[in-house]
PDB file of C-alpha atoms in Angstrom:
ATOM      1  CA  MET A1229      41.192  59.270  31.739  1.00  0.00           C
ATOM      2  CA  THR A1230      45.065  59.316  31.608  1.00  0.00           C
ATOM      3  CA  ALA A1231      46.979  58.900  28.430  1.00  0.00           C
ATOM      4  CA  LEU A1232      48.299  55.308  27.945  1.00  0.00           C
ATOM      5  CA  ALA A1233      51.890  56.574  26.938  1.00  0.00           C
ATOM      6  CA  ASP A1234      53.287  55.633  30.228  1.00  0.00           C
ATOM      7  CA  GLN A1235      51.762  52.361  31.240  1.00  0.00           C
ATOM      8  CA  SER A1236      54.262  51.506  33.950  1.00  0.00           C
ATOM      9  CA  ASP A1237      51.988  52.457  36.760  1.00  0.00           C
ATOM     10  CA  TYR A1238      48.866  50.592  35.163  1.00  0.00           C
ATOM     11  CA  LYS A1239      48.010  46.949  34.930  1.00  0.00           C
ATOM     12  CA  THR A1240      45.220  45.233  32.894  1.00  0.00           C
ATOM     13  CA  VAL A1241      42.208  43.863  34.145  1.00  0.00           C
ATOM     14  CA  SER A1242      43.156  40.337  32.867  1.00  0.00           C
ATOM     15  CA  PHE A1243      46.497  40.650  34.943  1.00  0.00           C
ATOM     16  CA  SER A1244      44.749  40.049  38.245  1.00  0.00           C
ATOM     17  CA  GLN A1245      41.695  38.127  37.265  1.00  0.00           C
ATOM     18  CA  THR A1246      41.306  35.195  39.597  1.00  0.00           C
ATOM     19  CA  THR A1247      38.998  32.182  39.883  1.00  0.00           C
ATOM     20  CA  ILE A1248      38.829  29.816  42.770  1.00  0.00           C
ATOM     21  CA  THR A1249      36.784  26.621  42.630  1.00  0.00           C
ATOM     22  CA  GLU A1250      35.929  24.604  45.650  1.00  0.00           C
ATOM     23  CA  LEU A1251      33.879  21.418  46.336  1.00  0.00           C
ATOM     24  CA  MET A1252      30.940  22.081  48.675  1.00  0.00           C
ATOM     25  CA  ILE A1253      31.263  19.342  51.429  1.00  0.00           C
ATOM     26  CA  PRO A1254      28.820  18.255  54.176  1.00  0.00           C
ATOM     27  CA  SER A1255      30.397  20.224  56.984  1.00  0.00           C
ATOM     28  CA  TYR A1256      29.747  23.373  55.005  1.00  0.00           C
ATOM     29  CA  SER A1257      25.929  22.807  55.161  1.00  0.00           C
ATOM     30  CA  ASN A1258      23.390  24.292  57.295  1.00  0.00           C
ATOM     31  CA  PHE A1259      20.422  22.630  59.092  1.00  0.00           C
ATOM     32  CA  GLY A1260      18.358  22.819  55.574  1.00  0.00           C
ATOM     33  CA  GLY A1261      21.024  20.915  53.853  1.00  0.00           C
ATOM     34  CA  LYS A1262      22.210  23.947  51.882  1.00  0.00           C
ATOM     35  CA  ILE A1263      25.540  25.667  52.019  1.00  0.00           C
ATOM     36  CA  HIS A1264      26.021  28.180  54.622  1.00  0.00           C
ATOM     37  CA  GLY A1265      25.850  31.806  53.432  1.00  0.00           C
ATOM     38  CA  GLY A1266      28.934  32.564  55.561  1.00  0.00           C
ATOM     39  CA  ILE A1267      30.959  29.779  53.873  1.00  0.00           C
ATOM     40  CA  LEU A1268      30.286  31.565  50.492  1.00  0.00           C
ATOM     41  CA  LEU A1269      31.115  35.115  51.954  1.00  0.00           C
ATOM     42  CA  SER A1270      34.312  33.744  53.231  1.00  0.00           C
ATOM     43  CA  LEU A1271      35.216  32.335  49.828  1.00  0.00           C
ATOM     44  CA  MET A1272      34.112  35.651  48.047  1.00  0.00           C
ATOM     45  CA  ASP A1273      36.543  37.486  50.582  1.00  0.00           C
ATOM     46  CA  LYS A1274      39.308  35.108  49.739  1.00  0.00           C
ATOM     47  CA  VAL A1275      39.081  35.559  46.022  1.00  0.00           C
ATOM     48  CA  ALA A1276      38.538  39.437  46.342  1.00  0.00           C
ATOM     49  CA  TYR A1277      41.785  39.398  48.483  1.00  0.00           C
ATOM     50  CA  VAL A1278      43.728  37.492  45.864  1.00  0.00           C
ATOM     51  CA  CYS A1279      42.508  39.645  42.923  1.00  0.00           C
ATOM     52  CA  ALA A1280      43.166  42.794  44.753  1.00  0.00           C
ATOM     53  CA  ALA A1281      46.551  41.789  46.063  1.00  0.00           C
ATOM     54  CA  LYS A1282      47.676  40.549  42.629  1.00  0.00           C
ATOM     55  CA  HIS A1283      46.682  44.133  41.160  1.00  0.00           C
ATOM     56  CA  ALA A1284      48.078  46.108  43.979  1.00  0.00           C
ATOM     57  CA  GLY A1285      51.264  44.329  44.618  1.00  0.00           C
ATOM     58  CA  ASN A1286      50.539  44.672  48.277  1.00  0.00           C
ATOM     59  CA  TYR A1287      48.547  43.302  51.135  1.00  0.00           C
ATOM     60  CA  CYS A1288      44.777  44.387  50.830  1.00  0.00           C
ATOM     61  CA  VAL A1289      42.039  44.483  53.328  1.00  0.00           C
ATOM     62  CA  THR A1290      38.163  44.412  52.841  1.00  0.00           C
ATOM     63  CA  ALA A1291      36.830  47.813  53.240  1.00  0.00           C
ATOM     64  CA  SER A1292      33.024  46.976  52.363  1.00  0.00           C
ATOM     65  CA  ILE A1293      30.930  44.702  50.600  1.00  0.00           C
ATOM     66  CA  ASP A1294      28.168  46.063  48.275  1.00  0.00           C
ATOM     67  CA  THR A1295      25.070  43.917  48.270  1.00  0.00           C
ATOM     68  CA  VAL A1296      25.214  40.077  48.743  1.00  0.00           C
ATOM     69  CA  ASP A1297      22.142  38.619  47.219  1.00  0.00           C
ATOM     70  CA  PHE A1298      21.917  34.924  47.311  1.00  0.00           C
ATOM     71  CA  LEU A1299      20.016  34.163  44.155  1.00  0.00           C
ATOM     72  CA  GLN A1300      19.920  30.386  44.275  1.00  0.00           C
ATOM     73  CA  PRO A1301      20.925  27.809  46.909  1.00  0.00           C
ATOM     74  CA  VAL A1302      24.133  25.910  46.794  1.00  0.00           C
ATOM     75  CA  GLU A1303      23.986  22.124  47.618  1.00  0.00           C
ATOM     76  CA  VAL A1304      26.417  19.723  48.951  1.00  0.00           C
ATOM     77  CA  GLY A1305      28.423  18.009  46.353  1.00  0.00           C
ATOM     78  CA  GLU A1306      28.387  20.997  43.958  1.00  0.00           C
ATOM     79  CA  LEU A1307      31.515  22.743  42.589  1.00  0.00           C
ATOM     80  CA  VAL A1308      31.548  26.454  43.263  1.00  0.00           C
ATOM     81  CA  SER A1309      33.520  28.772  41.241  1.00  0.00           C
ATOM     82  CA  LEU A1310      34.187  32.397  42.203  1.00  0.00           C
ATOM     83  CA  MET A1311      35.472  34.659  39.472  1.00  0.00           C
ATOM     84  CA  ALA A1312      36.860  37.831  40.444  1.00  0.00           C
ATOM     85  CA  SER A1313      38.296  40.899  38.451  1.00  0.00           C
ATOM     86  CA  VAL A1314      39.269  44.427  39.323  1.00  0.00           C
ATOM     87  CA  ASN A1315      36.326  46.588  38.045  1.00  0.00           C
ATOM     88  CA  TYR A1316      37.450  50.039  39.571  1.00  0.00           C
ATOM     89  CA  VAL A1317      40.407  51.582  41.051  1.00  0.00           C
ATOM     90  CA  GLY A1318      40.761  54.766  43.156  1.00  0.00           C
ATOM     91  CA  LYS A1319      43.792  56.148  44.686  1.00  0.00           C
ATOM     92  CA  THR A1320      44.310  53.359  47.341  1.00  0.00           C
ATOM     93  CA  SER A1321      41.140  51.398  46.822  1.00  0.00           C
ATOM     94  CA  LEU A1322      39.908  48.927  44.327  1.00  0.00           C
ATOM     95  CA  VAL A1323      36.430  47.529  43.703  1.00  0.00           C
ATOM     96  CA  VAL A1324      36.559  43.815  42.914  1.00  0.00           C
ATOM     97  CA  GLY A1325      33.634  42.225  41.061  1.00  0.00           C
ATOM     98  CA  ILE A1326      32.838  38.688  41.915  1.00  0.00           C
ATOM     99  CA  ARG A1327      30.536  36.238  39.983  1.00  0.00           C
ATOM    100  CA  VAL A1328      29.611  32.898  41.787  1.00  0.00           C
ATOM    101  CA  ILE A1329      28.432  29.937  40.043  1.00  0.00           C
ATOM    102  CA  SER A1330      27.514  26.498  41.234  1.00  0.00           C
ATOM    103  CA  GLU A1331      27.911  23.444  39.263  1.00  0.00           C
ATOM    104  CA  ASN A1332      26.051  20.165  39.644  1.00  0.00           C
ATOM    105  CA  ILE A1333      28.662  17.505  38.807  1.00  0.00           C
ATOM    106  CA  LYS A1334      25.991  14.735  38.239  1.00  0.00           C
ATOM    107  CA  ASN A1335      23.717  16.612  35.673  1.00  0.00           C
ATOM    108  CA  SER A1336      26.184  19.379  34.372  1.00  0.00           C
ATOM    109  CA  SER A1337      23.800  22.156  35.417  1.00  0.00           C
ATOM    110  CA  VAL A1338      25.254  25.461  36.125  1.00  0.00           C
ATOM    111  CA  MET A1339      23.642  28.244  38.197  1.00  0.00           C
ATOM    112  CA  HIS A1340      24.445  31.853  38.780  1.00  0.00           C
ATOM    113  CA  THR A1341      24.320  32.050  42.514  1.00  0.00           C
ATOM    114  CA  ASN A1342      25.782  35.467  43.613  1.00  0.00           C
ATOM    115  CA  THR A1343      27.217  38.674  42.227  1.00  0.00           C
ATOM    116  CA  SER A1344      28.988  40.951  44.808  1.00  0.00           C
ATOM    117  CA  TYR A1345      31.390  43.934  44.842  1.00  0.00           C
ATOM    118  CA  PHE A1346      34.091  44.136  47.469  1.00  0.00           C
ATOM    119  CA  THR A1347      35.877  47.391  48.023  1.00  0.00           C
ATOM    120  CA  MET A1348      39.526  46.647  49.016  1.00  0.00           C
ATOM    121  CA  VAL A1349      42.247  48.829  50.338  1.00  0.00           C
ATOM    122  CA  ALA A1350      45.948  48.284  49.760  1.00  0.00           C
ATOM    123  CA  LYS A1351      48.262  48.680  52.575  1.00  0.00           C
ATOM    124  CA  ASP A1352      52.060  49.055  52.962  1.00  0.00           C
ATOM    125  CA  ASP A1353      54.322  47.047  55.346  1.00  0.00           C
ATOM    126  CA  ASN A1354      53.305  49.777  58.047  1.00  0.00           C
ATOM    127  CA  ASN A1355      49.796  49.024  57.585  1.00  0.00           C
ATOM    128  CA  LYS A1356      49.138  52.604  55.874  1.00  0.00           C
ATOM    129  CA  PRO A1357      47.075  52.865  52.654  1.00  0.00           C
ATOM    130  CA  VAL A1358      49.201  52.842  49.520  1.00  0.00           C
ATOM    131  CA  LYS A1359      48.544  53.923  45.989  1.00  0.00           C
ATOM    132  CA  VAL A1360      47.341  51.284  43.713  1.00  0.00           C
ATOM    133  CA  PRO A1361      48.404  50.952  39.899  1.00  0.00           C
ATOM    134  CA  GLY A1362      45.855  52.408  37.566  1.00  0.00           C
ATOM    135  CA  LEU A1363      43.676  50.090  35.218  1.00  0.00           C
ATOM    136  CA  ILE A1364      44.085  49.350  31.708  1.00  0.00           C
ATOM    137  CA  LEU A1365      40.563  48.661  30.408  1.00  0.00           C
ATOM    138  CA  GLU A1366      40.907  46.109  27.421  1.00  0.00           C
ATOM    139  CA  ASN A1367      37.374  45.911  26.023  1.00  0.00           C
ATOM    140  CA  ARG A1368      33.931  47.389  26.085  1.00  0.00           C
ATOM    141  CA  GLU A1369      32.675  44.938  29.013  1.00  0.00           C
ATOM    142  CA  GLN A1370      35.586  46.353  31.262  1.00  0.00           C
ATOM    143  CA  VAL A1371      34.677  50.025  30.385  1.00  0.00           C
ATOM    144  CA  ARG A1372      31.092  49.255  31.383  1.00  0.00           C
ATOM    145  CA  ARG A1373      32.115  47.613  34.598  1.00  0.00           C
ATOM    146  CA  PHE A1374      34.420  50.572  35.501  1.00  0.00           C
ATOM    147  CA  ILE A1375      31.632  53.139  34.993  1.00  0.00           C
ATOM    148  CA  GLU A1376      29.159  51.016  36.837  1.00  0.00           C
ATOM    149  CA  ALA A1377      31.436  50.732  39.843  1.00  0.00           C
ATOM    150  CA  ARG A1378      32.066  54.464  39.792  1.00  0.00           C
ATOM    151  CA  ARG A1379      28.235  55.115  39.708  1.00  0.00           C
ATOM    152  CA  ARG A1380      27.645  52.446  42.703  1.00  0.00           C
ATOM    153  CA  LYS A1381      30.271  54.486  44.526  1.00  0.00           C
ATOM    154  CA  GLU A1382      28.532  57.794  43.929  1.00  0.00           C
ATOM    155  CA  ILE A1383      25.186  56.273  44.921  1.00  0.00           C
ATOM    156  CA  LYS A1384      26.738  54.818  47.973  1.00  0.00           C
ATOM    157  CA  GLN A1385      28.163  58.266  48.999  1.00  0.00           C
ATOM    158  CA  SER A1386      24.821  59.915  48.510  1.00  0.00           C
ATOM    159  CA  TYR A1387      23.220  57.126  50.625  1.00  0.00           C
ATOM    160  CA  MET A1388      25.654  57.589  53.349  1.00  0.00           C
ATOM    161  CA  LYS A1389      24.897  61.373  53.407  1.00  0.00           C
ATOM    162  CA  GLU A1390      21.077  60.518  53.818  1.00  0.00           C
ATOM    163  CA  VAL A1391      21.862  58.035  56.663  1.00  0.00           C
ATOM    164  CA  GLU A1392      23.775  60.714  58.554  1.00  0.00           C
ATOM    165  CA  GLN A1393      20.459  62.822  58.306  1.00  0.00           C
ATOM    166  CA  ILE A1394      18.412  60.186  60.005  1.00  0.00           C
ATOM    167  CA  GLN A1395      17.309  61.316  63.515  1.00  0.00           C
ATOM    168  CA  MET A1396      14.705  60.011  65.827  1.00  0.00           C
ATOM    169  CA  PRO A1397      12.087  62.691  66.451  1.00  0.00           C
ATOM    170  CA  ASP A1398      12.464  64.311  70.003  1.00  0.00           C
ATOM    171  CA  ASN A1399       8.743  63.902  70.650  1.00  0.00           C
ATOM    172  CA  TYR A1400       8.016  60.398  72.018  1.00  0.00           C
ATOM    173  CA  GLU A1401       4.297  60.545  71.138  1.00  0.00           C
ATOM    174  CA  HIS A1402       5.293  61.384  67.509  1.00  0.00           C
ATOM    175  CA  CYS A1403       7.604  58.287  67.633  1.00  0.00           C
ATOM    176  CA  ILE A1404       4.780  56.112  68.822  1.00  0.00           C
ATOM    177  CA  ALA A1405       2.489  57.427  66.110  1.00  0.00           C
ATOM    178  CA  MET A1406       5.129  56.689  63.479  1.00  0.00           C
ATOM    179  CA  LEU A1407       4.873  53.058  64.334  1.00  0.00           C
ATOM    180  CA  MET A1408       1.311  52.962  63.509  1.00  0.00           C
ATOM    181  CA  GLY A1409       0.773  50.049  61.049  1.00  0.00           C
ATOM    182  CA  GLU A1410       4.087  48.542  61.670  1.00  0.00           C
ATOM    183  CA  ARG A1411       4.489  44.977  62.914  1.00  0.00           C
ATOM    184  CA  CYS A1412       5.606  45.859  66.510  1.00  0.00           C
ATOM    185  CA  LEU A1413       4.261  46.447  69.963  1.00  0.00           C
ATOM    186  CA  VAL A1414       5.587  49.106  72.565  1.00  0.00           C
ATOM    187  CA  ALA A1415       5.610  47.536  75.845  1.00  0.00           C
ATOM    188  CA  GLY A1416       3.341  49.632  78.374  1.00  0.00           C
ATOM    189  CA  GLU A1417       1.529  51.583  75.527  1.00  0.00           C
TER     190      GLU A1417
END
């Protein structure tokens, strides 16, 4: 942690917090009458960009999205609010936490539908990564979110190392044996 004596290169979490609210219209729905997941992803990407760009003071691009679990369906006619805040900053990247809620206007019920974490990278005018301001954590909740984001980053790095180690066995018969009990058929076997 850096001492807060010189805060000129730091911004508070609240400085860039952003909320976007949009009415879910029929053209956003799928064949089941629920809102397309892709519509919600697009809105999440939009709010992540705005939040990250406000903090960075630069254009930002989406580098990755950590887990998108659709907890509840969203219906046509509901208001969807996407609340974003910077949870963590690295040198050129930021993790933006997004909480999505839907509100049924008729009965005033509110449901939490998603929580996601977008990693954004700040870019300069030459499309090169640029240093982002540090983050001033204003309360215990923001400290918790920062630490959790750092831990998710560590877990993700560990996972990526594990994925690099995945290799298909050279022995085809061994591969076929590994498929026993799986719900697949190998043609010609």
